[in-house]
Coordinates of C-alpha atoms in Angstrom, one line a residue:
M1 CA 78.7 235.3 139.8
A2 CA 76.5 232.2 139.6
T3 CA 74.8 232.8 142.9
L4 CA 73.7 236.3 141.7
L5 CA 72.1 235.1 138.5
K6 CA 68.3 235.2 138.0
C7 CA 66.9 232.4 136.0
Y8 CA 65.2 232.9 132.7
K9 CA 61.7 231.2 132.9
P10 CA 60.3 229.6 129.8
L11 CA 57.1 231.4 128.8
I12 CA 55.3 228.4 127.3
P13 CA 54.9 224.6 128.2
P14 CA 56.4 222.0 125.9
I15 CA 54.4 221.0 123.0
H16 CA 53.6 217.2 122.7
R17 CA 54.5 215.2 119.7
Q18 CA 52.2 215.6 116.7
T19 CA 51.3 213.0 114.2
F20 CA 53.7 213.7 111.3
K21 CA 53.3 210.7 109.2
A22 CA 49.7 211.4 108.1
K23 CA 50.7 215.1 107.2
L24 CA 53.6 213.7 105.0
L25 CA 51.2 211.4 103.2
S26 CA 48.7 214.2 102.5
S27 CA 50.9 217.0 101.7
R28 CA 53.8 215.4 99.8
A29 CA 52.2 212.5 98.1
N30 CA 53.4 213.9 94.8
F31 CA 57.1 213.4 95.6
R32 CA 58.6 210.2 94.1
F33 CA 59.8 208.6 97.2
C34 CA 57.1 209.6 99.8
T35 CA 55.3 206.4 99.6
L36 CA 53.7 204.6 102.5
S37 CA 56.6 202.1 102.7
S38 CA 59.2 204.8 102.6
I39 CA 57.9 206.5 105.7
N40 CA 56.7 203.5 107.7
C41 CA 59.1 203.9 110.5
S42 CA 57.1 202.8 113.6
N43 CA 58.8 200.2 115.8
N44 CA 56.0 197.6 115.8
S45 CA 58.4 194.9 116.9
L46 CA 61.8 194.7 118.5
P47 CA 64.7 192.4 118.5
L48 CA 64.4 189.0 120.2
T49 CA 66.5 188.2 123.2
S50 CA 67.8 185.1 124.7
N51 CA 65.3 183.3 127.1
R52 CA 68.1 183.2 129.5
E53 CA 68.5 187.0 129.6
R54 CA 65.0 188.4 129.5
S55 CA 64.8 190.8 132.4
T56 CA 62.0 193.2 131.9
T57 CA 59.5 194.4 129.2
V58 CA 58.6 197.5 127.5
N59 CA 55.5 198.6 125.3
D60 CA 55.9 199.1 121.7
D61 CA 53.7 201.5 119.6
N62 CA 50.9 199.0 119.6
D63 CA 51.1 198.5 123.4
N64 CA 52.4 195.0 122.9
L65 CA 54.7 193.8 125.7
I66 CA 58.2 193.3 124.3
P67 CA 61.0 191.3 126.0
M68 CA 63.9 193.6 126.6
K69 CA 67.5 192.8 127.6
K70 CA 68.9 195.5 129.9
K71 CA 72.3 196.9 128.7
E72 CA 74.3 199.7 130.0
L73 CA 74.6 202.5 127.5
W74 CA 77.8 204.4 127.1
L75 CA 78.1 207.7 125.3
Y76 CA 81.1 209.7 124.1
N77 CA 80.8 213.1 125.7
T78 CA 82.6 215.9 123.8
M79 CA 82.7 218.0 127.0
S80 CA 84.8 215.4 129.0
R81 CA 86.4 213.8 125.9
Q82 CA 85.6 210.3 127.0
K83 CA 82.9 207.7 127.1
E84 CA 80.5 208.0 130.0
L85 CA 77.8 205.7 131.4
F86 CA 74.4 207.2 130.4
K87 CA 72.4 208.3 133.4
P88 CA 69.4 210.4 132.6
K89 CA 68.6 213.3 134.9
V90 CA 65.0 211.8 135.3
A91 CA 64.5 208.0 135.5
A92 CA 63.2 206.5 132.3
K93 CA 63.0 209.9 130.6
V94 CA 65.5 211.5 128.2
G95 CA 65.5 215.2 126.9
M96 CA 67.5 215.5 123.7
Y97 CA 68.0 218.7 121.6
V98 CA 69.6 218.5 118.2
C99 CA 70.4 221.6 116.2
G100 CA 68.5 221.7 112.9
V101 CA 69.0 223.1 109.6
T102 CA 69.2 226.7 108.5
A103 CA 66.3 226.5 105.9
Y104 CA 67.5 228.5 102.8
D105 CA 68.4 225.6 100.3
L106 CA 67.9 221.9 99.8
S107 CA 69.7 219.9 102.5
H108 CA 73.0 218.2 101.6
I109 CA 74.5 214.8 102.5
G110 CA 76.2 216.4 105.5
H111 CA 72.7 217.1 106.9
A112 CA 71.8 213.6 106.2
R113 CA 74.7 212.3 108.2
V114 CA 73.7 214.4 111.2
Y115 CA 70.0 213.5 111.2
V116 CA 70.4 209.8 110.4
S117 CA 73.0 209.6 113.3
F118 CA 70.5 211.2 115.8
D119 CA 67.6 209.2 114.4
V120 CA 69.5 206.1 115.3
M121 CA 70.2 207.3 118.8
Y122 CA 66.5 208.3 119.2
R123 CA 65.3 204.9 118.1
Y124 CA 67.7 203.0 120.3
L125 CA 66.9 205.2 123.3
K126 CA 63.2 204.4 122.8
Y127 CA 64.1 200.7 122.4
L128 CA 65.7 200.7 125.7
G129 CA 62.5 201.9 127.2
Y130 CA 63.2 205.6 127.7
E131 CA 60.5 208.2 127.1
V132 CA 62.4 210.5 124.8
N133 CA 61.5 214.1 124.2
Y134 CA 63.5 214.9 121.0
V135 CA 63.6 218.5 120.1
R136 CA 65.1 219.5 116.7
N137 CA 64.7 223.2 115.6
F138 CA 64.4 225.0 112.3
T139 CA 66.5 228.3 111.9
D140 CA 64.1 230.3 109.8
V141 CA 65.6 233.8 110.6
D142 CA 69.2 234.1 109.5
D143 CA 71.6 236.1 107.3
K144 CA 71.8 233.3 104.8
I145 CA 68.1 233.0 104.5
I146 CA 67.7 236.8 103.9
A147 CA 70.5 236.8 101.3
R148 CA 68.9 234.0 99.4
A149 CA 65.3 235.5 99.6
N150 CA 66.6 238.8 98.3
E151 CA 68.4 237.0 95.4
L152 CA 65.2 235.2 94.6
G153 CA 62.9 238.2 95.2
E154 CA 61.0 236.2 97.9
D155 CA 59.8 236.7 101.3
P156 CA 62.5 235.2 103.7
I157 CA 59.9 233.6 106.1
N158 CA 58.0 232.0 103.1
L159 CA 61.3 230.9 101.4
S160 CA 62.3 229.2 104.7
R161 CA 59.0 227.6 105.2
R162 CA 59.2 226.1 101.7
Y163 CA 62.6 224.6 102.5
C164 CA 61.4 223.3 105.8
E165 CA 58.9 221.2 103.9
E166 CA 61.7 220.1 101.5
F167 CA 63.7 219.1 104.5
H168 CA 60.7 217.1 105.8
C169 CA 60.5 215.1 102.7
D170 CA 64.2 214.4 102.6
M171 CA 64.0 213.0 106.3
A172 CA 61.0 210.9 105.2
Y173 CA 63.0 209.5 102.3
L174 CA 65.8 208.5 104.7
H175 CA 63.3 207.0 107.2
C176 CA 64.1 209.5 110.0
L177 CA 61.4 209.5 112.6
P178 CA 59.9 212.9 113.3
P179 CA 61.2 214.5 116.4
S180 CA 58.8 215.2 119.4
I181 CA 58.7 218.9 118.5
E182 CA 60.2 221.1 115.7
P183 CA 60.2 224.7 117.0
R184 CA 61.1 227.6 114.6
V185 CA 62.9 230.8 115.5
S186 CA 60.0 233.0 114.1
D187 CA 57.5 231.4 116.5
H188 CA 59.7 232.0 119.5
I189 CA 60.7 235.6 119.4
P190 CA 59.1 236.4 122.9
E191 CA 61.1 233.5 124.5
I192 CA 64.3 234.7 122.9
I193 CA 63.7 238.4 124.0
E194 CA 63.0 237.3 127.5
M195 CA 66.2 235.2 127.7
I196 CA 68.3 238.2 126.3
K197 CA 66.7 240.5 128.9
Q198 CA 67.8 238.1 131.6
I199 CA 71.4 237.9 130.3
L200 CA 71.5 241.7 130.4
D201 CA 70.0 241.8 133.8
N202 CA 72.8 239.4 135.0
G203 CA 75.4 241.7 133.5
C204 CA 76.6 239.4 130.9
A205 CA 75.6 241.4 127.8
Y206 CA 75.6 245.0 126.6
T207 CA 73.8 247.1 124.1
I208 CA 75.1 249.3 121.2
Q209 CA 72.7 251.2 119.1
G210 CA 70.0 248.6 119.1
D211 CA 72.3 245.7 119.0
V212 CA 72.9 243.4 122.0
Y213 CA 76.2 241.5 122.4
F214 CA 77.2 238.8 124.7
S215 CA 80.3 239.6 126.7
V216 CA 82.6 236.5 126.6
D217 CA 84.8 238.0 129.4
K218 CA 81.9 237.7 131.7
F219 CA 82.0 233.9 131.3
P220 CA 85.3 232.5 132.6
D221 CA 84.6 228.9 131.3
Y222 CA 84.3 230.1 127.7
G223 CA 86.1 227.6 125.4
R224 CA 85.8 224.6 127.8
L225 CA 83.8 222.5 125.1
S226 CA 85.9 223.2 122.2
G227 CA 89.2 223.6 124.1
R228 CA 89.8 226.9 122.3
K229 CA 91.3 230.0 124.0
L230 CA 89.8 233.4 123.4
E231 CA 92.9 234.5 121.5
D232 CA 92.5 231.6 119.1
N233 CA 89.2 233.0 117.9
R234 CA 89.0 234.6 114.4
A235 CA 86.5 237.2 113.3
G236 CA 84.3 236.1 110.5
E237 CA 83.4 232.6 111.8
R238 CA 79.8 233.7 112.3
V239 CA 81.2 236.3 114.7
A240 CA 80.6 239.7 113.2
V241 CA 83.5 242.0 112.6
D242 CA 82.5 245.1 114.7
S243 CA 84.9 247.7 116.1
R244 CA 82.3 248.6 118.7
K245 CA 82.4 245.4 120.4
K246 CA 84.3 245.2 123.7
N247 CA 85.9 241.9 122.8
P248 CA 86.3 240.8 119.2
A249 CA 84.8 237.4 120.2
D250 CA 81.7 238.9 121.6
F251 CA 78.6 237.7 119.6
A252 CA 75.3 239.1 118.8
L253 CA 72.2 238.2 120.9
W254 CA 70.1 240.7 119.0
K255 CA 70.7 242.6 115.7
S256 CA 69.2 245.9 114.9
A257 CA 66.8 246.0 111.9
K258 CA 68.3 246.8 108.5
E259 CA 66.3 248.0 105.5
G260 CA 64.6 245.2 103.7
E261 CA 65.0 242.6 106.5
P262 CA 62.3 240.9 108.7
F263 CA 62.2 242.4 112.2
W264 CA 60.4 242.3 115.5
D265 CA 59.9 244.9 118.1
S266 CA 62.0 244.6 121.2
P267 CA 63.1 246.6 124.2
W268 CA 66.3 247.6 122.2
G269 CA 64.3 248.6 119.2
P270 CA 63.2 246.7 116.0
G271 CA 65.5 243.8 115.0
R272 CA 66.0 240.1 114.9
P273 CA 67.8 237.4 117.0
G274 CA 71.4 236.4 116.6
W275 CA 72.2 232.9 115.5
H276 CA 73.1 231.3 118.8
I277 CA 70.4 232.5 121.2
E278 CA 67.6 230.7 119.3
C279 CA 68.7 227.3 120.4
S280 CA 69.3 228.4 124.1
A281 CA 65.9 229.9 124.3
M282 CA 64.1 226.9 122.5
S283 CA 65.9 224.2 124.4
A284 CA 65.0 225.9 127.7
T285 CA 61.4 226.3 126.6
Y286 CA 60.8 222.6 125.8
L287 CA 63.4 220.8 127.9
G288 CA 64.1 223.2 130.7
Y289 CA 67.5 224.7 131.8
S290 CA 69.0 221.2 132.5
F291 CA 68.6 218.2 130.2
D292 CA 70.4 215.1 129.0
I293 CA 71.7 215.3 125.5
H294 CA 72.6 218.2 123.1
G295 CA 73.8 217.2 119.7
G296 CA 74.8 218.3 116.1
G297 CA 77.7 218.2 113.7
M298 CA 81.3 218.7 114.8
D299 CA 81.2 222.0 112.9
L300 CA 78.9 223.4 115.6
I301 CA 81.2 222.7 118.6
F302 CA 82.7 226.1 117.9
P303 CA 81.3 228.7 117.9
H304 CA 77.7 227.7 118.1
H305 CA 77.6 225.2 121.0
E306 CA 80.2 227.1 122.9
N307 CA 78.2 230.2 122.7
E308 CA 75.0 228.3 123.7
I309 CA 76.7 227.2 126.8
A310 CA 77.8 230.7 127.7
Q311 CA 74.6 232.4 127.2
S312 CA 72.5 229.7 128.7
C313 CA 74.5 229.7 131.9
A314 CA 74.4 233.6 131.8
A315 CA 70.7 233.4 131.8
C316 CA 70.4 230.7 134.5
H317 CA 73.1 229.3 136.7
M318 CA 71.3 226.1 136.9
S319 CA 71.7 225.5 133.1
N320 CA 73.5 222.2 132.4
V321 CA 73.6 219.7 129.6
T322 CA 75.0 216.2 130.7
Y323 CA 76.2 214.9 127.3
W324 CA 77.4 216.8 124.4
I325 CA 77.3 214.6 121.3
H326 CA 78.7 215.4 117.9
N327 CA 79.0 213.5 114.6
G328 CA 81.9 213.5 112.3
F329 CA 82.3 215.3 109.0
V330 CA 81.6 214.1 105.4
T331 CA 84.2 214.3 102.8
I332 CA 83.9 213.8 99.1
D333 CA 86.5 211.4 97.6
S334 CA 88.6 212.3 100.6
E335 CA 88.3 216.1 100.1
K336 CA 86.2 218.4 102.4
M337 CA 82.7 219.0 101.0
S338 CA 82.4 222.5 99.7
K339 CA 80.4 224.4 97.2
S340 CA 83.6 226.3 96.2
L341 CA 85.3 223.0 95.3
G342 CA 82.4 221.8 93.3
N343 CA 82.0 218.7 95.3
F344 CA 78.8 219.6 97.1
F345 CA 75.8 217.2 96.8
T346 CA 72.3 217.5 98.1
I347 CA 70.3 214.7 99.4
R348 CA 68.0 215.0 96.5
Q349 CA 70.9 214.7 93.9
V350 CA 72.1 211.6 95.6
L351 CA 68.6 210.1 95.5
E352 CA 68.5 210.7 91.8
L353 CA 70.8 207.6 91.3
Y354 CA 70.7 205.7 94.7
H355 CA 68.0 204.3 96.8
P356 CA 67.2 206.3 100.0
L357 CA 67.9 203.2 102.1
A358 CA 71.2 202.6 100.5
L359 CA 72.3 206.0 101.4
R360 CA 71.1 205.5 105.0
L361 CA 73.0 202.2 105.1
F362 CA 76.1 203.9 103.8
L363 CA 75.8 206.6 106.5
M364 CA 75.5 204.1 109.2
G365 CA 78.4 201.9 107.8
T366 CA 80.8 204.3 109.6
H367 CA 80.7 205.1 113.3
Y368 CA 78.9 208.4 113.8
R369 CA 81.9 210.1 115.3
S370 CA 84.4 209.2 112.6
P371 CA 84.8 211.1 109.4
I372 CA 83.0 209.4 106.5
N373 CA 84.1 209.6 102.9
Y374 CA 81.4 209.8 100.4
S375 CA 82.3 208.3 96.9
E376 CA 80.7 206.4 94.1
I377 CA 82.4 203.1 95.3
Q378 CA 80.9 203.6 98.8
L379 CA 77.5 204.2 97.5
E380 CA 77.6 201.2 95.1
S381 CA 78.8 199.0 97.8
A382 CA 76.0 200.1 100.1
S383 CA 73.4 199.6 97.4
D384 CA 74.8 196.1 96.6
R385 CA 74.7 195.2 100.3
I386 CA 71.3 196.3 100.9
F387 CA 70.1 194.4 97.7
Y388 CA 71.6 191.3 99.2
I389 CA 69.9 191.7 102.5
Y390 CA 66.5 192.4 101.0
Q391 CA 66.9 189.5 98.4
T392 CA 67.7 187.2 101.2
L393 CA 64.8 188.1 103.3
H394 CA 62.6 188.2 100.2
D395 CA 63.5 184.6 99.3
C396 CA 62.9 183.6 102.9
E397 CA 59.6 185.2 102.9
N398 CA 58.5 183.4 99.8
I399 CA 59.4 180.0 101.3
L400 CA 57.5 180.9 104.5
S401 CA 54.4 182.0 102.7
Q402 CA 54.1 178.4 101.5
H403 CA 53.7 177.0 105.0
D404 CA 51.0 177.9 107.6
E405 CA 51.7 179.4 111.0
A406 CA 51.3 176.0 112.6
S407 CA 54.5 174.8 111.0
R408 CA 56.4 177.5 112.8
K409 CA 55.2 176.7 116.3
D410 CA 57.9 174.1 117.3
S411 CA 60.9 175.2 119.4
I412 CA 63.8 176.8 117.5
P413 CA 66.7 174.3 116.9
S414 CA 69.5 174.8 119.2
G415 CA 71.9 175.9 116.3
T416 CA 69.5 178.4 115.2
A417 CA 68.9 179.7 118.6
L418 CA 72.6 180.2 119.3
C419 CA 72.9 182.1 116.1
I420 CA 70.1 184.3 117.1
D421 CA 71.4 184.7 120.6
K422 CA 74.8 185.7 119.3
F423 CA 73.5 188.2 116.9
N424 CA 71.3 189.8 119.4
D425 CA 74.0 190.0 122.0
E426 CA 76.4 191.7 119.3
F427 CA 73.5 194.0 118.4
L428 CA 73.0 195.1 122.0
T429 CA 76.6 195.2 122.9
S430 CA 77.6 197.4 119.8
M431 CA 74.7 199.7 120.1
S432 CA 75.2 200.3 123.8
D433 CA 78.9 201.1 123.1
D434 CA 78.2 204.6 121.8
F435 CA 75.8 203.5 119.0
H436 CA 78.4 201.4 117.1
T437 CA 76.3 200.8 114.0
P438 CA 79.1 199.3 111.8
V439 CA 79.5 196.4 114.2
T440 CA 75.8 195.7 114.2
L441 CA 75.6 195.7 110.4
A442 CA 78.6 193.4 110.2
A443 CA 77.0 191.1 112.8
M444 CA 74.0 190.6 110.5
S445 CA 76.2 188.6 108.0
E446 CA 76.0 185.3 110.0
P447 CA 72.2 185.1 110.3
L448 CA 71.8 186.0 106.6
K449 CA 74.3 183.4 105.7
T450 CA 72.5 180.9 107.8
I451 CA 69.2 181.8 105.9
N452 CA 70.8 181.3 102.5
D453 CA 72.3 178.0 103.5
L454 CA 68.8 176.9 104.7
L455 CA 67.3 178.2 101.4
H456 CA 69.8 177.0 98.8
T457 CA 72.3 174.3 100.1
R458 CA 71.5 170.6 99.9
K459 CA 72.3 170.2 103.5
G460 CA 70.2 173.3 104.6
K461 CA 67.2 172.0 102.8
K462 CA 67.4 168.8 104.6
Q463 CA 67.7 170.4 108.1
E464 CA 65.1 169.4 110.7
L465 CA 62.7 172.2 111.5
R466 CA 64.0 174.3 108.6
I467 CA 60.8 176.5 108.4
V468 CA 60.9 177.1 112.2
S469 CA 64.4 178.3 111.8
L470 CA 63.8 180.5 108.7
A471 CA 60.8 182.2 110.5
A472 CA 62.9 183.0 113.5
L473 CA 65.9 184.3 111.6
E474 CA 63.9 186.4 109.3
N475 CA 61.8 187.9 112.2
T476 CA 65.2 188.7 114.2
I477 CA 66.8 190.4 111.2
R478 CA 63.6 192.2 110.2
N479 CA 63.2 193.5 113.8
V480 CA 66.7 195.0 113.9
L481 CA 66.3 196.5 110.5
T482 CA 63.1 198.1 111.8
L483 CA 64.9 199.4 114.8
L484 CA 67.7 200.9 112.6
G485 CA 65.3 202.5 110.2
L486 CA 66.3 200.1 107.4
F487 CA 63.1 198.0 107.1
P488 CA 61.5 198.9 103.6
G489 CA 57.9 197.9 104.5
S490 CA 58.0 195.5 101.3
Y491 CA 61.1 193.5 100.3
T492 CA 59.4 193.1 96.8
E493 CA 59.0 196.8 96.3
A494 CA 62.4 197.7 97.6
L495 CA 64.1 195.2 95.3
Q496 CA 62.3 196.5 92.3
E497 CA 63.2 200.1 93.2
L498 CA 66.9 199.0 93.6
R499 CA 66.8 197.4 90.1
D500 CA 65.3 200.6 88.7
Y501 CA 68.1 202.7 90.2
A502 CA 70.7 200.2 88.8
L503 CA 69.1 200.5 85.3
K504 CA 69.3 204.3 85.6
R505 CA 72.8 204.3 86.6
A506 CA 73.6 201.8 83.7
R507 CA 71.6 204.1 81.3
L508 CA 69.6 201.0 80.2
T509 CA 66.0 199.9 80.3
E510 CA 64.9 196.5 81.5
D511 CA 63.9 195.6 78.0
Q512 CA 67.4 196.3 76.7
V513 CA 68.9 194.1 79.4
L514 CA 66.5 191.3 78.5
Q515 CA 67.5 191.7 74.8
K516 CA 71.1 191.4 75.8
I517 CA 70.4 188.2 77.8
E518 CA 68.5 186.9 74.7
E519 CA 71.4 187.7 72.5
R520 CA 73.8 186.0 74.9
N521 CA 71.7 182.8 75.2
K522 CA 71.7 182.6 71.4
A523 CA 75.5 183.0 71.3
R524 CA 75.9 180.2 73.9
K525 CA 73.6 178.0 72.0
N526 CA 75.6 178.5 68.9
K527 CA 78.8 178.0 71.0
Q528 CA 79.9 181.5 70.2
Y529 CA 81.5 181.8 73.7
E530 CA 83.7 184.8 73.0
E531 CA 80.5 186.8 72.0
S532 CA 78.6 185.5 75.0
D533 CA 81.5 186.5 77.4
A534 CA 81.5 190.0 75.8
I535 CA 77.8 190.5 76.5
R536 CA 78.3 189.4 80.1
K537 CA 81.3 191.8 80.5
Y538 CA 79.5 194.7 78.9
L539 CA 76.7 194.4 81.4
S540 CA 79.0 193.8 84.4
D541 CA 80.9 196.9 83.3
V542 CA 77.7 199.0 83.9
G543 CA 76.6 197.4 87.1
I544 CA 74.3 194.4 85.8
A545 CA 75.2 191.0 86.9
L546 CA 73.9 187.9 85.1
M547 CA 73.0 184.8 87.0
D548 CA 72.6 181.5 85.2
S549 CA 70.4 178.7 86.7
P550 CA 68.5 175.6 85.4
G551 CA 65.5 177.9 85.2
G552 CA 67.2 180.4 82.9
T553 CA 69.3 183.5 83.2
T554 CA 68.2 186.4 85.4
W555 CA 69.9 189.7 86.4
R556 CA 70.6 191.7 89.4
P557 CA 72.2 195.0 90.3
A558 CA 76.0 194.8 91.0
I559 CA 78.9 197.0 91.6
P560 CA 80.3 198.0 88.2
L561 CA 83.4 196.0 87.3
A562 CA 85.8 198.9 87.3
L563 CA 84.8 199.8 90.8
Q564 CA 85.0 196.2 92.0
E565 CA 88.5 196.2 90.8
Q566 CA 89.2 199.4 92.7
L567 CA 87.8 197.8 95.9
V568 CA 89.9 194.8 95.4
A569 CA 93.0 197.0 94.9
A570 CA 92.2 199.0 98.1
S571 CA 91.6 196.0 100.3

């Protein structure tokens, strides 16, 4: 059959990446988190590498030459069910398509998991020197959108456009870089119609009263990606129950118009696209029939991606995606996230109580292919960890600000150089092993500890070339944080935001905390130690830790005491 297929030809050339950051600043400045620091995601610097291993250079966004250590990248391919060495179809270029949201409501943390995962991949591919054409679509024509619009008495396209903008703001909160292009279904009806015509011409689809269905019997490899057999398929999984179909598994390429729904003219009459055809048409338009990476959540393996493969190959026998990549599910307290179970959280709901970068760190703390369990304990732990990281780097920055650049020009001490080389090697090794972010984040502990030793211990303060070491370590960690999308722009601002979130979770104001500290000081002065301990425990219970020093008592966010005890019991 393949030799007889004619190839669908994209109608329009790829659209080049547009400046999205400026648009976010101007159009969403009224949103609480859309500040300059929260969307400053450009890679102006990259991780240091050992002098022994520098082999080539790449340009950063400011055209500075950045030393780069080459590392083979291995990806887990859902199609082959194994890790494979990454080899792009075109040298130094990568085409990547990731299925976007169906825009009818605010995005949930499952969406956050998908797009943070692929943002990390996008950033790392760019770091390795690839020119990445990252395409992520919006589904703005769909049954769910129409149903929600009817419920609200709103035009479906306008409703979807509104939620696309909300999605953009969520992505900005989470420091996800804008993709190269974000095509929408409603803007690509001609391409979709042309692809459907080609599938029909190649004998792989049929029409029934204005509807067009793909015939799965015409595609012998159907089920190869998911490992499912045709007889395992169940009607109702976005596969319409229709007795007119030749096979119950046949899926809609075009749906005839129903009263009150948006529609477009087509050779089969007025109607709108089916769900799956949109991604095949838009990926072909912007990346061609054959490209490198197609990604999304595991829930898309079947039927969406399985159907994409079938219809794309039916339109063009040259259609081929080298690597199919899927991220794992999100569970809520070990239960499947579901609206019906009442454990469904939008990104915006989570960000009411937790910093966006704490949520991003939490999502990166589990390998992208593994299931991740969302819970209060995990969010508190991520928040506590990111506060520690920023506090350490803030303290380091304060010390460095007291010394001029000339004091940092000496050679890095051998011990510090070894620490940096080890960290960079662990970073490159773990990220090149199918983007293993948990290992990278764990590897950050040693250089952070070294910084704290240099800042606070008697031995560290006396170390020769201490300022040189601090500068090199802070620069190294900052560069990796930037590449991972975790650099806040300002440590000071981020720390204050994290404190504000902690106060909100504790249902206290800073003045109330300071009043408690004053009451505790008086109790200690009067040797009322039981009362002073009770105040400390009260604050500890709600996630406020007190720190005593010769200069006085200060506070910082902490994991609430009851949750700390749960963590200890679980470890």
